[in-house]
Amino acid sequence: MSTAPQHVTTGPIDGSRKIYDEDGVPTRRIELTDGTHLDVYDTSGPYTDGTATIDLEAGLPRRREGHAQTQLERARNGETTPEMAFVAVREGVPEELVRTEVAAGRAVIPANHRHPESEPMVIGKAFAVKINANIGNSAVTSGIAEEVEKMVWATRWGADTVMDLSTGADIHETREWILRNSPVPIGTVPIYQALEKVRDPEQLTWEVYRDTVIEQCEQGVDYMTVHAGVLLRHVPLAARRMTGIVSRGGSIMAAWCLAHHRESFLYEHFSELCDILRRYDVTFSLGDGLRPGSIADANDEAQLAELRTLGELTHIARAKGVQVMIEGPGHVPMHKIAENVRLEEEWCGEAPFYTLGPLATDIAPGYDHITSAIGAAQIAQAGTAMLCYVTPKEHLGLPDRDDVKVGVITYKIAAHAADLAKGHPRAQERDDALSKARFEFRWHDQFRLALDPDTARSFHDETLPAEPAKTAHFCSMCGPKFCSMRISHEIRDQVEAGMADKAAEFAAGGHRVYLPVAGS
Amino acid sequence: MSTAPQHVTTGPIDGSRKIYDEDGVPTRRIELTDGTHLDVYDTSGPYTDGTATIDLEAGLPRRREGHAQTQLERARNGETTPEMAFVAVREGVPEELVRTEVAAGRAVIPANHRHPESEPMVIGKAFAVKINANIGNSAVTSGIAEEVEKMVWATRWGADTVMDLSTGADIHETREWILRNSPVPIGTVPIYQALEKVRDPEQLTWEVYRDTVIEQCEQGVDYMTVHAGVLLRHVPLAARRMTGIVSRGGSIMAAWCLAHHRESFLYEHFSELCDILRRYDVTFSLGDGLRPGSIADANDEAQLAELRTLGELTHIARAKGVQVMIEGPGHVPMHKIAENVRLEEEWCGEAPFYTLGPLATDIAPGYDHITSAIGAAQIAQAGTAMLCYVTPKEHLGLPDRDDVKVGVITYKIAAHAADLAKGHPRAQERDDALSKARFEFRWHDQFRLALDPDTARSFHDETLPAEPAKTAHFCSMCGPKFCSMRISHEIRDQVEAGMADKAAEFAAGGHRVYLPVAGS
């Protein structure tokens, strides 16, 4: 088959090696030149394990087994599942915290019984902030091999989940390759494939949609975006906006409602949909089909009306035992961000919030990874559980492999900044290790501890490529004489010497706090 | 002279042209394909004026005249200076607002009488958030021609001020070329050149420093970073830190204090320094020599002790009629950012805050423009008046021309996001214009309205380079069938047609709100 992927990126990240605990929980160990190491959360699966054999045709090893109940139902029953135990180790938190958060619906573990290749992970505000990378072809560009490599590449750099948003050719087959080779949960938007089958939004039916959902559940998709909150009565609200409807699924459903002048079949059949997802333990990602696509439309009536409907659907799904997260905006100026989290928590029973960005301004196409990282860091600080990345190509074209990496690293920054601000117990360890390496001029360690060691090293080496510069007490930014950290070391030595002098003086003085004044 | 600059980047930004009002206040007019235009703040000087003749040897035309008093003194006297009138037009605010903010010390207009080439601008929280770009060579790399081009290049993309931080060869001559050709205020850190003269921090004296300051005042430097808040008693506090002292000037002064075991000559001679700066109306940028260089050191005792001292110095300088701004951190996690602004305003009499970033995490060398833009947007939202950019090379090497552009655009994003969040009266105009162009598939206009039209266009054209794609109702991200905005247009048309139907129905029904129920 000519489109089958032949090769993906493998091998350890520079300076790291993969280790597993007795239960097979993976960790990336960053080895430092001072003899210490730092262990960090690892999303990359066997691809970064130098000892693993990768066979894309065969797929990854199957690690998990199915069960008659969902994680939510089992958590409510007081059971700590193997998946809960696994994520507790990954997060460095008690198993009971995982179980109670899942039981309350404040966290989800997206793990379809039919995706046994994935390594369980948890999405919830009590845990480290997660990031999702969108991949998938369009009718204009890309194919299966590129998309499988993007999945491996995204998880290499830290994507916690991947959504396959393919809308071009070979949707089913592309997804099959991705699922069988993915170490992270895979999300989809089933309406894309349903539309592929009927070609025209107006021709969509509940039956076509339902069968597509079952097909994807059977295949192993872990979570699905369902735009069941776009109701007929919301459409006129959205039509008046600066940028209308910018969610693909949202616009399709709005067009359907309007064409038939009927209520959304997703809304009307939501209960049936819950029964299907429950069987596989597929998690709902209730889509924000009416998310704002511009600063002008942020927090408007259309957006908030849909959010209220998502709250209603959340309670139906939970009653059915189905895990739920809620998708969020979009484009939101900074002063309107916190309100989004507050309303989502209030109306949707604290279901994990999963936001796209949001972009804090519209004026920088080409840099929307940055406009959105500003918003993403803030919304995560306010309580968002997972951030959907935005790449530099947003609004302009389909991201390529390089864009995927920039998007992932940018979002790891936003997520980590939020973890720091929220006081996540492990977050500052890495900052401290890197800062210590920086202050001690252990350049190799500074690179290894970086989110992207390759880029950090190459930037340094542009001006000072020789090996001795890797322990030099300066870089090309300030040069040797003006290096503040070199001077700081001298100051520290002097202060410490001074303290030693004072201590000696103190000892000689018979341990009196005040020395006798001369002549008194 | 072999090092003299021969060439800098000139010509309009794509899709824009330069216009001037009757008083010579420049504006960039973005011409749109629908016959409208948007005027935006323009920092780029004559270089983007297609009709201007640039002669680097001769320098820019001299626009301003000297005066016996500073802007602060004149504002206090009730005078609206030509500089205040100029910036009021640029900002779109009443002249009286500018005057009262300057009089209160909440805003500064850095405009040395000896830098008549510059176009006046204002820094203060009541106005648009400004950004500074650092340039300058180091002992390891770069020269005069590169640095003059970096200045022109940085202001082309929106730098409101430029600091020449050269520490390598030809410091005086480099600065002369930059000053004579700069349309924006130029800042320096005089201790770098003072150190260049004596070679060793311990050999620094007040006299050498004073003479260097006078030399730079005479030359036309508009604002100067003075690390007069690094006191002998602060040094032990900083020596205990994770990353010591990371400010070059701060480390030099700390080393001097410690070597001589004497109070800082900058602190002891501060009053005399005020008299010198006052004569030229040079603005103090009171340096944060003890700013944290890591998340671990943020908001620590050393940093806050220095900030209190800067407050004391602010009041001395203001009493002498000298304009003052205060420099800020550094590296600060998000939850500690607002506290920085609060303390600065309280202790330093609301002097404009001018912050470096701050970086919201330490773990992404190579991406510190992004780690810091996250912090910069937040600190600007909280009231910071000017943001000092950070480039992707931070911590790794000297930024080149490409890095300068990425740093400037990234910081324009952060500043604009804050302007939006603060409700600056003009901020949302550009977002709305761009979003409207996006929704109407006016691709050329979307590019022109972008902060970086060249990058936006090139990203789009990677997959769809042909001219017809510039009006196509889709891009390669989703392809033609899945374009939500195309579908939105159809929805809008239908809703509007529906409204028209309803209106016709309503009119036919005799303007009754409730139609009679059939059969009733």
CSV table of C-alpha atoms in Angstrom, one decimal, chain A residues 136-141 167-168 171 191-193 195-196 199-202 235-236 238-248 250-252 254-255 258-259 261 293-297 331 333-335 359-371 373-374 377-378 381 392-400 403 405-406 409-410 412-414 416-423 427-428 430-436 438-439 443 446-447 449-452 455-464 474-485 487-488 490-492 494-496 499, chain B residues 136-141 166-168 171 191-193 195-196 199-202 235-236 238-248 250-252 254-255 258-259 293-297 331 333-335 359-371 373-374 377-378 381 392-400 403 405-406 409-410 412-414 416-423 427-428 430-436 438-439 443 446-447 449-452 455-457 459-464 474-485 487-488 490-492 494-496 499 502:
chain,number,residue,atom,x,y,z
A,136,GLY,CA,-5.0,15.3,10.4
A,137,ASN,CA,-5.1,16.0,6.7
A,138,SER,CA,-7.4,18.3,4.7
A,139,ALA,CA,-8.7,18.0,1.2
A,140,VAL,CA,-5.9,20.3,0.1
A,141,THR,CA,-2.8,18.6,1.6
A,167,THR,CA,-11.2,15.8,6.6
A,168,GLY,CA,-9.5,14.8,3.4
A,171,ILE,CA,-10.2,9.2,7.0
A,191,ILE,CA,-19.2,14.6,12.2
A,192,TYR,CA,-16.3,15.1,9.9
A,193,GLN,CA,-16.4,11.5,8.8
A,195,LEU,CA,-20.2,14.4,6.4
A,196,GLU,CA,-17.6,12.7,4.2
A,199,ARG,CA,-21.1,15.0,1.2
A,200,ASP,CA,-23.7,17.7,2.1
A,201,PRO,CA,-24.5,18.9,5.6
A,202,GLU,CA,-28.2,18.8,4.8
A,235,VAL,CA,-28.3,30.0,15.2
A,236,PRO,CA,-29.7,33.5,14.8
A,238,ALA,CA,-24.5,33.3,15.9
A,239,ALA,CA,-25.5,34.7,12.5
A,240,ARG,CA,-25.3,38.3,13.9
A,241,ARG,CA,-21.7,38.0,14.9
A,242,MET,CA,-18.5,39.6,13.6
A,243,THR,CA,-17.1,36.2,12.6
A,244,GLY,CA,-20.2,33.9,12.7
A,245,ILE,CA,-19.5,30.3,13.5
A,246,VAL,CA,-15.8,29.2,13.4
A,247,SER,CA,-16.1,25.7,14.6
A,248,ARG,CA,-16.3,23.3,11.6
A,250,GLY,CA,-20.7,23.9,14.8
A,251,SER,CA,-21.2,25.4,11.4
A,252,ILE,CA,-22.3,22.0,10.0
A,254,ALA,CA,-26.1,25.0,12.5
A,255,ALA,CA,-26.5,24.6,8.7
A,258,LEU,CA,-31.5,25.8,9.7
A,259,ALA,CA,-32.0,23.7,6.5
A,261,HIS,CA,-35.8,23.9,10.6
A,293,GLY,CA,-13.8,33.4,16.5
A,294,SER,CA,-12.8,36.9,17.2
A,295,ILE,CA,-12.2,39.3,20.2
A,296,ALA,CA,-15.5,41.0,19.2
A,297,ASP,CA,-17.5,37.9,19.7
A,331,HIS,CA,-10.7,34.0,20.9
A,333,PRO,CA,-9.3,39.1,25.5
A,334,MET,CA,-7.5,38.6,28.8
A,335,HIS,CA,-10.0,40.4,31.0
A,359,LEU,CA,-6.2,33.8,21.5
A,360,ALA,CA,-5.8,37.0,23.4
A,361,THR,CA,-5.8,39.1,20.2
A,362,ASP,CA,-6.7,38.7,16.5
A,363,ILE,CA,-4.0,40.8,15.0
A,364,ALA,CA,-1.1,38.4,14.6
A,365,PRO,CA,-1.7,35.7,12.1
A,366,GLY,CA,1.5,33.8,11.7
A,367,TYR,CA,2.1,34.0,15.5
A,368,ASP,CA,-1.1,32.6,16.8
A,369,HIS,CA,0.8,30.0,18.8
A,370,ILE,CA,1.9,33.0,20.8
A,371,THR,CA,-1.3,35.1,20.9
A,373,ALA,CA,-0.3,30.8,24.6
A,374,ILE,CA,-0.8,34.1,26.5
A,377,ALA,CA,-1.5,30.2,30.4
A,378,GLN,CA,-4.1,32.4,32.0
A,381,GLN,CA,-4.0,29.2,35.8
A,392,PRO,CA,1.9,29.3,13.8
A,393,LYS,CA,-0.2,28.2,10.8
A,394,GLU,CA,-3.6,28.8,12.5
A,395,HIS,CA,-5.9,30.8,10.2
A,396,LEU,CA,-3.4,30.4,7.3
A,397,GLY,CA,-3.0,26.8,6.4
A,398,LEU,CA,-2.5,23.2,7.5
A,399,PRO,CA,0.4,22.8,10.0
A,400,ASP,CA,3.4,20.8,8.9
A,403,ASP,CA,4.6,23.7,13.1
A,405,LYS,CA,6.6,20.9,17.2
A,406,VAL,CA,6.4,24.7,17.7
A,409,ILE,CA,6.6,23.3,22.9
A,410,THR,CA,4.6,26.6,23.1
A,412,LYS,CA,4.1,22.9,27.2
A,413,ILE,CA,5.3,26.3,28.3
A,414,ALA,CA,1.8,27.6,28.9
A,416,HIS,CA,3.9,24.4,32.9
A,417,ALA,CA,3.6,28.1,33.7
A,418,ALA,CA,0.1,27.4,35.0
A,419,ASP,CA,1.3,24.3,37.0
A,420,LEU,CA,3.9,26.6,38.6
A,421,ALA,CA,1.2,29.3,39.4
A,422,LYS,CA,-1.1,26.6,40.8
A,423,GLY,CA,1.6,25.2,43.0
A,427,ALA,CA,6.4,21.8,38.8
A,428,GLN,CA,9.2,23.9,40.2
A,430,ARG,CA,12.6,21.3,36.7
A,431,ASP,CA,12.8,25.1,36.8
A,432,ASP,CA,15.2,24.8,39.8
A,433,ALA,CA,17.3,22.1,38.1
A,434,LEU,CA,17.6,24.2,35.0
A,435,SER,CA,18.4,27.4,36.8
A,436,LYS,CA,21.0,25.7,38.9
A,438,ARG,CA,22.5,27.7,34.2
A,439,PHE,CA,24.1,29.4,37.2
A,443,TRP,CA,25.6,24.2,29.4
A,446,GLN,CA,20.8,23.5,30.6
A,447,PHE,CA,20.1,22.1,27.1
A,449,LEU,CA,16.6,20.1,30.9
A,450,ALA,CA,15.1,22.4,28.3
A,451,LEU,CA,11.7,21.5,26.8
A,452,ASP,CA,13.5,21.5,23.5
A,455,THR,CA,16.9,24.1,19.7
A,456,ALA,CA,18.5,25.4,22.8
A,457,ARG,CA,21.8,23.8,21.8
A,458,SER,CA,21.7,25.0,18.2
A,459,PHE,CA,21.0,28.6,19.3
A,460,HIS,CA,24.0,28.5,21.6
A,461,ASP,CA,26.2,26.9,19.1
A,462,GLU,CA,25.4,29.5,16.4
A,463,THR,CA,28.1,31.8,17.9
A,464,LEU,CA,30.1,29.5,20.2
A,474,PHE,CA,29.9,33.2,29.6
A,475,CYS,CA,28.0,33.1,26.3
A,476,SER,CA,27.9,35.4,23.3
A,477,MET,CA,25.1,37.5,24.7
A,478,CYS,CA,27.3,39.4,27.1
A,479,GLY,CA,30.8,38.1,26.5
A,480,PRO,CA,33.2,37.0,29.2
A,481,LYS,CA,33.7,40.3,31.0
A,482,PHE,CA,30.1,41.2,31.4
A,483,CYS,CA,28.7,37.9,32.5
A,484,SER,CA,26.7,38.7,35.6
A,485,MET,CA,26.6,35.1,36.7
A,487,ILE,CA,30.6,38.0,38.7
A,488,SER,CA,27.9,36.6,41.0
A,490,GLU,CA,32.9,35.8,42.8
A,491,ILE,CA,30.5,37.8,45.0
A,492,ARG,CA,29.2,34.6,46.6
A,494,GLN,CA,33.6,36.7,48.9
A,495,VAL,CA,30.4,36.8,50.9
A,496,GLU,CA,30.9,33.3,52.1
A,499,MET,CA,30.8,35.1,56.7
B,136,GLY,CA,24.1,46.2,20.9
B,137,ASN,CA,27.2,44.2,20.3
B,138,SER,CA,29.2,42.0,22.7
B,139,ALA,CA,32.9,41.3,22.9
B,140,VAL,CA,32.1,38.1,21.1
B,141,THR,CA,30.0,39.2,18.1
B,166,SER,CA,26.8,47.4,23.5
B,167,THR,CA,29.7,46.0,25.6
B,168,GLY,CA,32.1,45.2,22.9
B,171,ILE,CA,30.8,51.7,22.2
B,191,ILE,CA,28.1,51.6,33.6
B,192,TYR,CA,28.9,49.4,30.6
B,193,GLN,CA,31.0,52.1,29.0
B,195,LEU,CA,33.6,49.7,32.9
B,196,GLU,CA,35.0,49.6,29.3
B,199,ARG,CA,38.5,47.4,32.6
B,200,ASP,CA,37.9,46.1,36.2
B,201,PRO,CA,34.8,46.7,38.3
B,202,GLU,CA,36.9,47.5,41.4
B,235,VAL,CA,24.7,42.0,48.5
B,236,PRO,CA,24.6,39.2,51.1
B,238,ALA,CA,21.6,38.2,46.7
B,239,ALA,CA,24.6,36.0,47.3
B,240,ARG,CA,22.3,33.3,48.8
B,241,ARG,CA,20.1,33.0,45.8
B,242,MET,CA,19.6,30.2,43.3
B,243,THR,CA,20.9,32.4,40.5
B,244,GLY,CA,22.7,35.2,42.3
B,245,ILE,CA,22.7,38.5,40.4
B,246,VAL,CA,21.7,38.3,36.8
B,247,SER,CA,21.7,42.0,35.9
B,248,ARG,CA,25.1,42.9,34.4
B,250,GLY,CA,23.8,45.0,39.3
B,251,SER,CA,26.6,42.5,39.5
B,252,ILE,CA,29.2,45.1,38.7
B,254,ALA,CA,27.6,44.6,43.9
B,255,ALA,CA,31.2,43.6,43.2
B,258,LEU,CA,31.9,44.4,48.3
B,259,ALA,CA,35.5,45.0,47.1
B,293,GLY,CA,17.0,35.4,37.4
B,294,SER,CA,14.9,32.3,38.2
B,295,ILE,CA,11.5,31.3,39.4
B,296,ALA,CA,13.1,30.3,42.7
B,297,ASP,CA,14.3,33.8,43.4
B,331,HIS,CA,11.7,35.8,36.1
B,333,PRO,CA,5.8,32.8,38.1
B,334,MET,CA,2.3,34.0,37.1
B,335,HIS,CA,0.9,34.0,40.7
B,359,LEU,CA,9.6,34.9,32.1
B,360,ALA,CA,6.8,32.8,33.6
B,361,THR,CA,9.1,29.7,33.7
B,362,ASP,CA,12.8,28.8,33.3
B,363,ILE,CA,12.4,25.6,31.4
B,364,ALA,CA,12.3,26.7,27.8
B,365,PRO,CA,15.6,28.2,26.6
B,366,GLY,CA,15.2,28.8,22.9
B,367,TYR,CA,11.6,29.9,23.4
B,368,ASP,CA,12.1,32.6,26.1
B,369,HIS,CA,10.3,35.2,23.9
B,370,ILE,CA,7.2,33.0,24.6
B,371,THR,CA,7.9,32.2,28.3
B,373,ALA,CA,5.4,37.1,26.6
B,374,ILE,CA,3.1,35.2,28.8
B,377,ALA,CA,1.0,40.3,28.9
B,378,GLN,CA,-0.1,39.7,32.5
B,381,GLN,CA,-2.5,44.1,32.1
B,392,PRO,CA,14.5,33.5,21.3
B,393,LYS,CA,18.3,33.8,22.0
B,394,GLU,CA,17.9,34.9,25.6
B,395,HIS,CA,20.3,32.9,27.9
B,396,LEU,CA,22.0,31.4,24.8
B,397,GLY,CA,23.6,34.1,22.7
B,398,LEU,CA,23.4,37.5,21.1
B,399,PRO,CA,20.2,38.0,19.1
B,400,ASP,CA,20.6,38.5,15.4
B,403,ASP,CA,15.7,37.3,16.5
B,405,LYS,CA,12.0,40.8,14.7
B,406,VAL,CA,10.6,37.8,16.5
B,409,ILE,CA,6.4,41.1,17.1
B,410,THR,CA,6.0,38.8,20.2
B,412,LYS,CA,3.7,43.8,20.2
B,413,ILE,CA,1.3,40.9,20.8
B,414,ALA,CA,1.8,41.0,24.6
B,416,HIS,CA,-1.7,44.8,22.4
B,417,ALA,CA,-3.3,42.0,24.4
B,418,ALA,CA,-2.9,44.2,27.5
B,419,ASP,CA,-4.3,47.2,25.7
B,420,LEU,CA,-7.3,45.2,24.8
B,421,ALA,CA,-7.7,44.0,28.4
B,422,LYS,CA,-7.3,47.5,29.8
B,423,GLY,CA,-9.9,48.8,27.3
B,427,ALA,CA,-7.1,48.8,20.7
B,428,GLN,CA,-9.9,46.7,19.4
B,430,ARG,CA,-7.5,46.6,14.6
B,431,ASP,CA,-8.8,43.3,15.9
B,432,ASP,CA,-12.2,44.0,14.5
B,433,ALA,CA,-10.8,45.1,11.1
B,434,LEU,CA,-8.7,42.0,10.8
B,435,SER,CA,-11.5,39.7,11.9
B,436,LYS,CA,-13.9,41.3,9.5
B,438,ARG,CA,-10.9,37.2,7.7
B,439,PHE,CA,-14.6,36.5,7.8
B,443,TRP,CA,-6.9,37.5,2.4
B,446,GLN,CA,-5.9,40.0,6.6
B,447,PHE,CA,-2.2,40.0,5.8
B,449,LEU,CA,-3.6,44.2,9.0
B,450,ALA,CA,-1.4,41.6,10.7
B,451,LEU,CA,1.5,42.7,12.9
B,452,ASP,CA,3.8,40.9,10.4
B,455,THR,CA,5.1,36.1,7.6
B,456,ALA,CA,1.3,35.8,7.4
B,457,ARG,CA,1.4,35.9,3.6
B,459,PHE,CA,2.6,30.9,5.6
B,460,HIS,CA,-0.6,31.1,3.6
B,461,ASP,CA,1.2,30.8,0.3
B,462,GLU,CA,3.2,27.7,1.3
B,463,THR,CA,0.2,25.6,0.3
B,464,LEU,CA,-1.9,28.0,-1.8
B,474,PHE,CA,-11.2,28.6,2.3
B,475,CYS,CA,-7.6,27.8,3.0
B,476,SER,CA,-5.5,24.6,3.3
B,477,MET,CA,-6.3,24.2,7.0
B,478,CYS,CA,-9.8,22.9,6.4
B,479,GLY,CA,-10.2,22.8,2.6
B,480,PRO,CA,-13.2,24.1,0.8
B,481,LYS,CA,-15.9,21.8,2.1
B,482,PHE,CA,-15.1,22.2,5.8
B,483,CYS,CA,-14.6,25.9,5.9
B,484,SER,CA,-16.8,27.0,8.9
B,485,MET,CA,-16.7,30.6,7.8
B,487,ILE,CA,-20.8,27.8,5.9
B,488,SER,CA,-21.4,30.7,8.3
B,490,GLU,CA,-24.7,30.7,4.0
B,491,ILE,CA,-26.2,30.6,7.5
B,492,ARG,CA,-26.2,34.3,7.8
B,494,GLN,CA,-30.5,32.2,5.3
B,495,VAL,CA,-31.1,33.8,8.7
B,496,GLU,CA,-31.3,37.2,7.1
B,499,MET,CA,-35.8,37.5,9.1
B,502,LYS,CA,-40.7,37.1,9.1
